[in-house]
PDB file of C-alpha atoms in Angstrom:
ATOM      1  CA  ARG A   1      99.870 205.743 169.611  1.00  0.00           C
ATOM      2  CA  THR A   2      97.620 204.482 172.401  1.00  0.00           C
ATOM      3  CA  GLY A   3      97.590 206.882 175.292  1.00  0.00           C
ATOM      4  CA  SER A   4      99.688 209.549 173.524  1.00  0.00           C
ATOM      5  CA  PRO A   5      99.256 212.991 175.064  1.00  0.00           C
ATOM      6  CA  GLU A   6      99.655 214.464 171.555  1.00  0.00           C
ATOM      7  CA  PRO A   7     100.075 213.207 167.947  1.00  0.00           C
ATOM      8  CA  GLN A   8     103.507 211.962 166.909  1.00  0.00           C
ATOM      9  CA  LEU A   9     105.111 212.734 163.553  1.00  0.00           C
ATOM     10  CA  ILE A  10     105.529 209.812 161.163  1.00  0.00           C
ATOM     11  CA  GLN A  11     109.143 208.901 160.416  1.00  0.00           C
ATOM     12  CA  VAL A  12     110.495 209.431 156.918  1.00  0.00           C
ATOM     13  CA  GLY A  13     109.874 206.329 154.801  1.00  0.00           C
ATOM     14  CA  TYR A  14     107.045 205.132 157.075  1.00  0.00           C
ATOM     15  CA  TYR A  15     103.259 205.194 156.757  1.00  0.00           C
ATOM     16  CA  SER A  16     100.597 205.286 159.434  1.00  0.00           C
ATOM     17  CA  ILE A  17      97.862 202.707 159.980  1.00  0.00           C
ATOM     18  CA  GLY A  18      94.738 202.713 162.099  1.00  0.00           C
ATOM     19  CA  ILE A  19      90.999 202.163 162.204  1.00  0.00           C
ATOM     20  CA  THR A  20      90.191 205.420 160.400  1.00  0.00           C
ATOM     21  CA  ASN A  21      92.120 208.300 158.888  1.00  0.00           C
ATOM     22  CA  THR A  22      91.776 210.228 162.124  1.00  0.00           C
ATOM     23  CA  THR A  23      92.536 207.392 164.541  1.00  0.00           C
ATOM     24  CA  ARG A  24      95.906 206.146 163.343  1.00  0.00           C
ATOM     25  CA  PHE A  25      97.882 204.506 166.084  1.00  0.00           C
ATOM     26  CA  PHE A  26     100.875 202.789 164.461  1.00  0.00           C
ATOM     27  CA  GLN A  27     103.568 203.414 161.842  1.00  0.00           C
ATOM     28  CA  ARG A  28     105.179 200.888 159.546  1.00  0.00           C
ATOM     29  CA  PRO A  29     108.162 201.143 157.158  1.00  0.00           C
ATOM     30  CA  CYS A  30     107.277 201.359 153.479  1.00  0.00           C
ATOM     31  CA  GLU A  31     107.570 197.903 151.893  1.00  0.00           C
ATOM     32  CA  PRO A  32     109.734 197.243 148.796  1.00  0.00           C
ATOM     33  CA  GLY A  33     107.970 198.523 145.691  1.00  0.00           C
ATOM     34  CA  TYR A  34     106.492 201.498 147.538  1.00  0.00           C
ATOM     35  CA  PHE A  35     107.546 204.932 148.772  1.00  0.00           C
ATOM     36  CA  CYS A  36     106.035 206.863 151.676  1.00  0.00           C
ATOM     37  CA  ILE A  37     105.507 210.617 152.020  1.00  0.00           C
ATOM     38  CA  ASP A  38     103.706 212.307 154.941  1.00  0.00           C
ATOM     39  CA  GLY A  39     102.591 208.959 156.280  1.00  0.00           C
ATOM     40  CA  ILE A  40     100.951 207.833 153.023  1.00  0.00           C
ATOM     41  CA  LYS A  41     102.114 204.833 150.999  1.00  0.00           C
ATOM     42  CA  TYR A  42     102.349 205.000 147.183  1.00  0.00           C
ATOM     43  CA  GLN A  43     103.397 202.471 144.559  1.00  0.00           C
ATOM     44  CA  CYS A  44     106.710 203.183 142.851  1.00  0.00           C
ATOM     45  CA  PRO A  45     105.871 204.673 139.416  1.00  0.00           C
ATOM     46  CA  ALA A  46     105.934 202.552 136.272  1.00  0.00           C
ATOM     47  CA  GLY A  47     109.471 202.446 134.882  1.00  0.00           C
ATOM     48  CA  THR A  48     111.042 202.490 138.363  1.00  0.00           C
ATOM     49  CA  PHE A  49     111.560 199.849 141.033  1.00  0.00           C
ATOM     50  CA  GLY A  50     111.735 199.736 144.806  1.00  0.00           C
ATOM     51  CA  ALA A  51     114.318 197.225 145.980  1.00  0.00           C
ATOM     52  CA  THR A  52     114.374 198.142 149.676  1.00  0.00           C
ATOM     53  CA  SER A  53     111.969 199.139 152.415  1.00  0.00           C
ATOM     54  CA  GLY A  54     111.672 202.663 153.786  1.00  0.00           C
ATOM     55  CA  LEU A  55     111.829 204.553 150.478  1.00  0.00           C
ATOM     56  CA  SER A  56     110.641 208.144 150.651  1.00  0.00           C
ATOM     57  CA  THR A  57     110.792 209.600 147.115  1.00  0.00           C
ATOM     58  CA  ALA A  58     109.018 208.841 143.830  1.00  0.00           C
ATOM     59  CA  ALA A  59     112.400 207.986 142.285  1.00  0.00           C
ATOM     60  CA  CYS A  60     112.326 204.865 144.476  1.00  0.00           C
ATOM     61  CA  SER A  61     115.484 202.791 143.838  1.00  0.00           C
ATOM     62  CA  GLY A  62     115.990 204.059 140.290  1.00  0.00           C
ATOM     63  CA  LEU A  63     114.997 203.396 136.690  1.00  0.00           C
ATOM     64  CA  CYS A  64     114.270 199.987 135.228  1.00  0.00           C
ATOM     65  CA  ALA A  65     117.298 198.520 133.420  1.00  0.00           C
ATOM     66  CA  PRO A  66     117.602 198.656 129.606  1.00  0.00           C
ATOM     67  CA  GLY A  67     116.120 195.509 128.075  1.00  0.00           C
ATOM     68  CA  TYR A  68     113.532 195.105 130.856  1.00  0.00           C
ATOM     69  CA  PHE A  69     110.204 196.654 131.830  1.00  0.00           C
ATOM     70  CA  CYS A  70     108.977 197.518 135.312  1.00  0.00           C
ATOM     71  CA  PRO A  71     105.192 197.832 135.615  1.00  0.00           C
ATOM     72  CA  SER A  72     103.184 199.485 138.348  1.00  0.00           C
ATOM     73  CA  TYR A  73      99.524 200.401 138.874  1.00  0.00           C
ATOM     74  CA  PRO A  74      97.174 198.745 137.988  1.00  0.00           C
ATOM     75  CA  SER A  75      99.710 195.911 138.262  1.00  0.00           C
ATOM     76  CA  PRO A  76     101.694 195.304 141.463  1.00  0.00           C
ATOM     77  CA  PRO A  77     104.800 197.520 141.786  1.00  0.00           C
ATOM     78  CA  SER A  78     108.242 196.380 140.661  1.00  0.00           C
ATOM     79  CA  ILE A  79     110.936 195.491 143.180  1.00  0.00           C
ATOM     80  CA  SER A  80     113.822 194.630 140.821  1.00  0.00           C
ATOM     81  CA  ARG A  81     115.775 196.612 138.230  1.00  0.00           C
ATOM     82  CA  THR A  82     115.310 193.610 135.940  1.00  0.00           C
ATOM     83  CA  GLN A  83     111.692 192.907 136.841  1.00  0.00           C
ATOM     84  CA  ASN A  84     110.538 191.506 133.477  1.00  0.00           C
ATOM     85  CA  GLU A  85     112.523 190.615 130.353  1.00  0.00           C
ATOM     86  CA  CYS A  86     111.460 192.749 127.424  1.00  0.00           C
ATOM     87  CA  GLY A  87     110.290 189.884 125.208  1.00  0.00           C
ATOM     88  CA  ASN A  88     110.719 188.789 121.599  1.00  0.00           C
ATOM     89  CA  SER A  89     112.116 190.624 118.578  1.00  0.00           C
ATOM     90  CA  THR A  90     108.912 192.602 117.977  1.00  0.00           C
ATOM     91  CA  VAL A  91     109.481 194.818 121.048  1.00  0.00           C
ATOM     92  CA  TYR A  92     112.288 196.727 122.782  1.00  0.00           C
ATOM     93  CA  CYS A  93     112.766 198.309 126.198  1.00  0.00           C
ATOM     94  CA  PRO A  94     114.966 201.380 126.727  1.00  0.00           C
ATOM     95  CA  GLU A  95     115.951 202.342 130.247  1.00  0.00           C
ATOM     96  CA  GLY A  96     112.924 203.248 132.347  1.00  0.00           C
ATOM     97  CA  THR A  97     110.327 201.277 130.372  1.00  0.00           C
ATOM     98  CA  GLY A  98     107.119 201.048 132.373  1.00  0.00           C
ATOM     99  CA  ASN A  99     103.965 198.958 132.066  1.00  0.00           C
ATOM    100  CA  GLU A 100     104.699 197.378 128.695  1.00  0.00           C
ATOM    101  CA  PRO A 101     107.502 197.130 126.108  1.00  0.00           C
ATOM    102  CA  LYS A 102     107.608 199.417 123.079  1.00  0.00           C
ATOM    103  CA  ALA A 103     106.587 197.947 119.720  1.00  0.00           C
ATOM    104  CA  VAL A 104     109.209 197.956 116.951  1.00  0.00           C
ATOM    105  CA  THR A 105     108.073 200.117 114.024  1.00  0.00           C
ATOM    106  CA  SER A 106     107.779 198.510 110.593  1.00  0.00           C
ATOM    107  CA  GLY A 107     111.092 198.896 108.746  1.00  0.00           C
ATOM    108  CA  TYR A 108     113.078 198.788 112.002  1.00  0.00           C
ATOM    109  CA  TYR A 109     114.740 195.943 113.917  1.00  0.00           C
ATOM    110  CA  SER A 110     115.362 195.436 117.632  1.00  0.00           C
ATOM    111  CA  VAL A 111     118.925 195.377 118.953  1.00  0.00           C
ATOM    112  CA  LEU A 112     120.955 195.076 122.134  1.00  0.00           C
ATOM    113  CA  THR A 113     123.207 198.139 122.374  1.00  0.00           C
ATOM    114  CA  SER A 114     124.538 198.170 125.925  1.00  0.00           C
ATOM    115  CA  GLY A 115     126.665 195.018 125.835  1.00  0.00           C
ATOM    116  CA  MET A 116     124.523 193.238 128.416  1.00  0.00           C
ATOM    117  CA  ALA A 117     124.270 189.462 128.248  1.00  0.00           C
ATOM    118  CA  VAL A 118     121.115 188.173 126.587  1.00  0.00           C
ATOM    119  CA  ASP A 119     119.402 185.426 128.564  1.00  0.00           C
ATOM    120  CA  GLY A 120     117.506 184.146 125.547  1.00  0.00           C
ATOM    121  CA  PRO A 121     116.988 184.944 121.870  1.00  0.00           C
ATOM    122  CA  ASN A 122     115.940 188.600 121.586  1.00  0.00           C
ATOM    123  CA  ALA A 123     114.858 188.562 125.251  1.00  0.00           C
ATOM    124  CA  THR A 124     116.396 191.846 126.405  1.00  0.00           C
ATOM    125  CA  GLN A 125     116.528 194.121 123.359  1.00  0.00           C
ATOM    126  CA  ASN A 126     116.796 197.764 124.404  1.00  0.00           C
ATOM    127  CA  ASP A 127     116.749 199.765 121.167  1.00  0.00           C
ATOM    128  CA  ALA A 128     115.387 199.780 117.614  1.00  0.00           C
ATOM    129  CA  LYS A 129     117.386 200.707 114.511  1.00  0.00           C
ATOM    130  CA  ILE A 130     116.203 201.574 111.018  1.00  0.00           C
ATOM    131  CA  CYS A 131     116.755 198.806 108.499  1.00  0.00           C
ATOM    132  CA  PRO A 132     119.954 199.501 106.512  1.00  0.00           C
ATOM    133  CA  LYS A 133     120.227 199.423 102.743  1.00  0.00           C
ATOM    134  CA  GLY A 134     120.335 195.900 101.338  1.00  0.00           C
ATOM    135  CA  PHE A 135     118.003 194.566 104.037  1.00  0.00           C
ATOM    136  CA  TYR A 136     114.325 194.539 104.919  1.00  0.00           C
ATOM    137  CA  CYS A 137     112.971 194.360 108.467  1.00  0.00           C
ATOM    138  CA  ARG A 138     109.900 192.429 109.534  1.00  0.00           C
ATOM    139  CA  GLN A 139     108.681 191.774 113.100  1.00  0.00           C
ATOM    140  CA  GLY A 140     111.816 193.409 114.451  1.00  0.00           C
ATOM    141  CA  ILE A 141     114.211 191.103 112.553  1.00  0.00           C
ATOM    142  CA  ARG A 142     116.737 192.270 109.944  1.00  0.00           C
ATOM    143  CA  ILE A 143     116.764 190.072 106.811  1.00  0.00           C
ATOM    144  CA  ARG A 144     118.962 190.306 103.705  1.00  0.00           C
ATOM    145  CA  CYS A 145     117.255 191.365 100.487  1.00  0.00           C
ATOM    146  CA  PRO A 146     116.778 188.148  98.467  1.00  0.00           C
ATOM    147  CA  GLU A 147     118.899 187.216  95.487  1.00  0.00           C
ATOM    148  CA  GLY A 148     117.662 188.927  92.349  1.00  0.00           C
ATOM    149  CA  THR A 149     116.477 192.026  94.235  1.00  0.00           C
ATOM    150  CA  TYR A 150     118.167 195.141  95.600  1.00  0.00           C
ATOM    151  CA  GLY A 151     117.529 197.577  98.454  1.00  0.00           C
ATOM    152  CA  ASP A 152     118.767 201.094  97.753  1.00  0.00           C
ATOM    153  CA  VAL A 153     116.979 202.892 100.625  1.00  0.00           C
ATOM    154  CA  GLU A 154     116.758 202.461 104.386  1.00  0.00           C
ATOM    155  CA  GLY A 155     113.647 201.348 106.244  1.00  0.00           C
ATOM    156  CA  LEU A 156     112.405 198.648 103.860  1.00  0.00           C
ATOM    157  CA  SER A 157     109.839 196.213 105.276  1.00  0.00           C
ATOM    158  CA  ALA A 158     108.890 193.935 102.356  1.00  0.00           C
ATOM    159  CA  ALA A 159     110.820 191.000 100.899  1.00  0.00           C
ATOM    160  CA  SER A 160     110.606 192.627  97.465  1.00  0.00           C
ATOM    161  CA  CYS A 161     112.934 195.353  98.824  1.00  0.00           C
ATOM    162  CA  SER A 162     113.326 198.104  96.184  1.00  0.00           C
ATOM    163  CA  GLY A 163     112.412 195.770  93.327  1.00  0.00           C
ATOM    164  CA  TRP A 164     113.839 193.233  90.912  1.00  0.00           C
ATOM    165  CA  CYS A 165     117.362 193.536  89.608  1.00  0.00           C
ATOM    166  CA  PRO A 166     117.046 194.957  86.056  1.00  0.00           C
ATOM    167  CA  ALA A 167     117.830 192.784  83.056  1.00  0.00           C
ATOM    168  CA  GLY A 168     121.511 192.922  82.187  1.00  0.00           C
ATOM    169  CA  TYR A 169     122.612 193.133  85.829  1.00  0.00           C
ATOM    170  CA  PHE A 170     123.063 190.642  88.662  1.00  0.00           C
ATOM    171  CA  CYS A 171     122.090 191.080  92.308  1.00  0.00           C
ATOM    172  CA  PRO A 172     123.361 188.677  95.003  1.00  0.00           C
ATOM    173  CA  PHE A 173     122.008 188.697  98.569  1.00  0.00           C
ATOM    174  CA  ALA A 174     121.893 192.131 100.267  1.00  0.00           C
ATOM    175  CA  THR A 175     122.600 194.133  97.103  1.00  0.00           C
ATOM    176  CA  THR A 176     122.304 197.877  97.718  1.00  0.00           C
ATOM    177  CA  ASP A 177     122.948 199.119  94.162  1.00  0.00           C
ATOM    178  CA  PHE A 178     122.712 197.055  90.979  1.00  0.00           C
ATOM    179  CA  ARG A 179     124.629 199.554  88.815  1.00  0.00           C
ATOM    180  CA  PRO A 180     128.132 198.302  89.748  1.00  0.00           C
ATOM    181  CA  ASN A 181     127.046 194.774  88.696  1.00  0.00           C
ATOM    182  CA  PRO A 182     126.561 194.753  84.897  1.00  0.00           C
ATOM    183  CA  CYS A 183     126.962 191.485  83.052  1.00  0.00           C
ATOM    184  CA  LEU A 184     130.377 191.251  81.403  1.00  0.00           C
ATOM    185  CA  PRO A 185     130.784 190.730  77.652  1.00  0.00           C
ATOM    186  CA  GLY A 186     129.949 187.138  76.837  1.00  0.00           C
ATOM    187  CA  THR A 187     127.350 186.872  79.604  1.00  0.00           C
ATOM    188  CA  TYR A 188     123.720 187.926  80.025  1.00  0.00           C
ATOM    189  CA  ALA A 189     120.993 188.199  82.685  1.00  0.00           C
ATOM    190  CA  ALA A 190     117.229 188.481  82.567  1.00  0.00           C
ATOM    191  CA  LYS A 191     115.239 190.557  85.067  1.00  0.00           C
ATOM    192  CA  GLY A 192     115.633 189.353  88.662  1.00  0.00           C
ATOM    193  CA  ALA A 193     118.911 187.472  88.136  1.00  0.00           C
ATOM    194  CA  ALA A 194     121.311 186.664  90.955  1.00  0.00           C
ATOM    195  CA  VAL A 195     124.160 185.801  88.561  1.00  0.00           C
ATOM    196  CA  CYS A 196     124.940 186.391  84.898  1.00  0.00           C
ATOM    197  CA  MET A 197     124.719 183.412  82.560  1.00  0.00           C
ATOM    198  CA  THR A 198     127.444 182.530  80.059  1.00  0.00           C
ATOM    199  CA  CYS A 199     126.496 182.944  76.411  1.00  0.00           C
ATOM    200  CA  PRO A 200     126.001 179.670  74.513  1.00  0.00           C
ATOM    201  CA  ALA A 201     129.200 178.332  72.981  1.00  0.00           C
ATOM    202  CA  SER A 202     127.791 178.641  69.454  1.00  0.00           C
ATOM    203  CA  SER A 203     127.000 182.326  69.824  1.00  0.00           C
ATOM    204  CA  GLN A 204     129.130 185.324  69.045  1.00  0.00           C
ATOM    205  CA  SER A 205     129.517 187.589  72.051  1.00  0.00           C
ATOM    206  CA  ARG A 206     129.539 191.349  72.065  1.00  0.00           C
ATOM    207  CA  ALA A 207     133.250 191.247  72.826  1.00  0.00           C
ATOM    208  CA  SER A 208     134.012 189.594  69.500  1.00  0.00           C
ATOM    209  CA  VAL A 209     131.585 191.905  67.725  1.00  0.00           C
ATOM    210  CA  LEU A 210     133.366 194.969  69.054  1.00  0.00           C
ATOM    211  CA  LYS A 211     136.683 193.536  67.933  1.00  0.00           C
ATOM    212  CA  THR A 212     135.309 192.960  64.430  1.00  0.00           C
ATOM    213  CA  PHE A 213     133.604 196.325  63.990  1.00  0.00           C
ATOM    214  CA  GLN A 214     135.936 199.104  65.097  1.00  0.00           C
ATOM    215  CA  VAL A 215     134.882 202.760  65.379  1.00  0.00           C
ATOM    216  CA  LEU A 216     136.887 205.930  64.955  1.00  0.00           C
ATOM    217  CA  PRO A 217     139.141 206.695  67.952  1.00  0.00           C
ATOM    218  CA  GLN A 218     137.310 209.934  68.770  1.00  0.00           C
ATOM    219  CA  GLU A 219     133.956 208.163  68.971  1.00  0.00           C
ATOM    220  CA  HIS A 220     132.661 206.570  72.149  1.00  0.00           C
ATOM    221  CA  VAL A 221     130.269 203.647  71.932  1.00  0.00           C
ATOM    222  CA  VAL A 222     128.245 202.718  75.030  1.00  0.00           C
ATOM    223  CA  LYS A 223     126.577 199.323  74.834  1.00  0.00           C
ATOM    224  CA  PRO A 224     123.916 198.233  77.325  1.00  0.00           C
ATOM    225  CA  PRO A 225     124.493 194.996  79.246  1.00  0.00           C
ATOM    226  CA  CYS A 226     123.166 191.777  77.710  1.00  0.00           C
ATOM    227  CA  THR A 227     119.614 190.942  78.758  1.00  0.00           C
ATOM    228  CA  THR A 228     119.011 187.781  76.715  1.00  0.00           C
ATOM    229  CA  HIS A 229     121.309 185.431  74.867  1.00  0.00           C
ATOM    230  CA  ARG A 230     119.323 185.990  71.662  1.00  0.00           C
ATOM    231  CA  GLU A 231     119.613 189.767  71.700  1.00  0.00           C
ATOM    232  CA  CYS A 232     123.150 190.166  72.970  1.00  0.00           C
ATOM    233  CA  CYS A 233     125.088 186.965  72.532  1.00  0.00           C
ATOM    234  CA  PHE A 234     124.194 186.283  68.906  1.00  0.00           C
ATOM    235  CA  PHE A 235     125.144 188.683  66.141  1.00  0.00           C
ATOM    236  CA  GLY A 236     123.456 189.247  62.841  1.00  0.00           C
TER     237      GLY A 236
END
């Protein structure tokens, strides 16, 4: 201060100003977005925010909210817990996200897990989950495996999922396992079928064949599912 008989200590949460580092004559409270220690002003770290003036620790006012990111140097410091919405489905922001959102890994999708209201489509996603069976995930979006395919593992990222449904089976949307879906007697399915087709009316189905040709009781006959109407629906 001008005319001070001796230097004065800077108050907590204040910083000193002056012509040079050795001729400081005034103190000022730390502005929002900053914290002050020993008379020096610092930006609140990335991932935190400073909502009030006079802050004196690097924790500032706390961590950035889930679903948002709070940048700092080289950008200006953040002053709000919800400084910037995370963005679209390709990114997510857990609590304390700093200068930029986190990219969603291929085979994962972005989600909102905390129950917060979403201001816009996929605007405040705060977590990423691995794609479940029966789905594939692209650009952070979970999509059902198409008809005629199946997805028997997690983390798929291509529309082909785990591959085509084998001949003799049917696979509707989001099929995880084709084995419980064999075509019934009197129907058939080629590779990549979503539904089984009914055998032509003029054909003789496996069901009637099995009724005509009986086997001994102790024997067990396992027939594969029909794959074409020529091979399985007609006899002889």
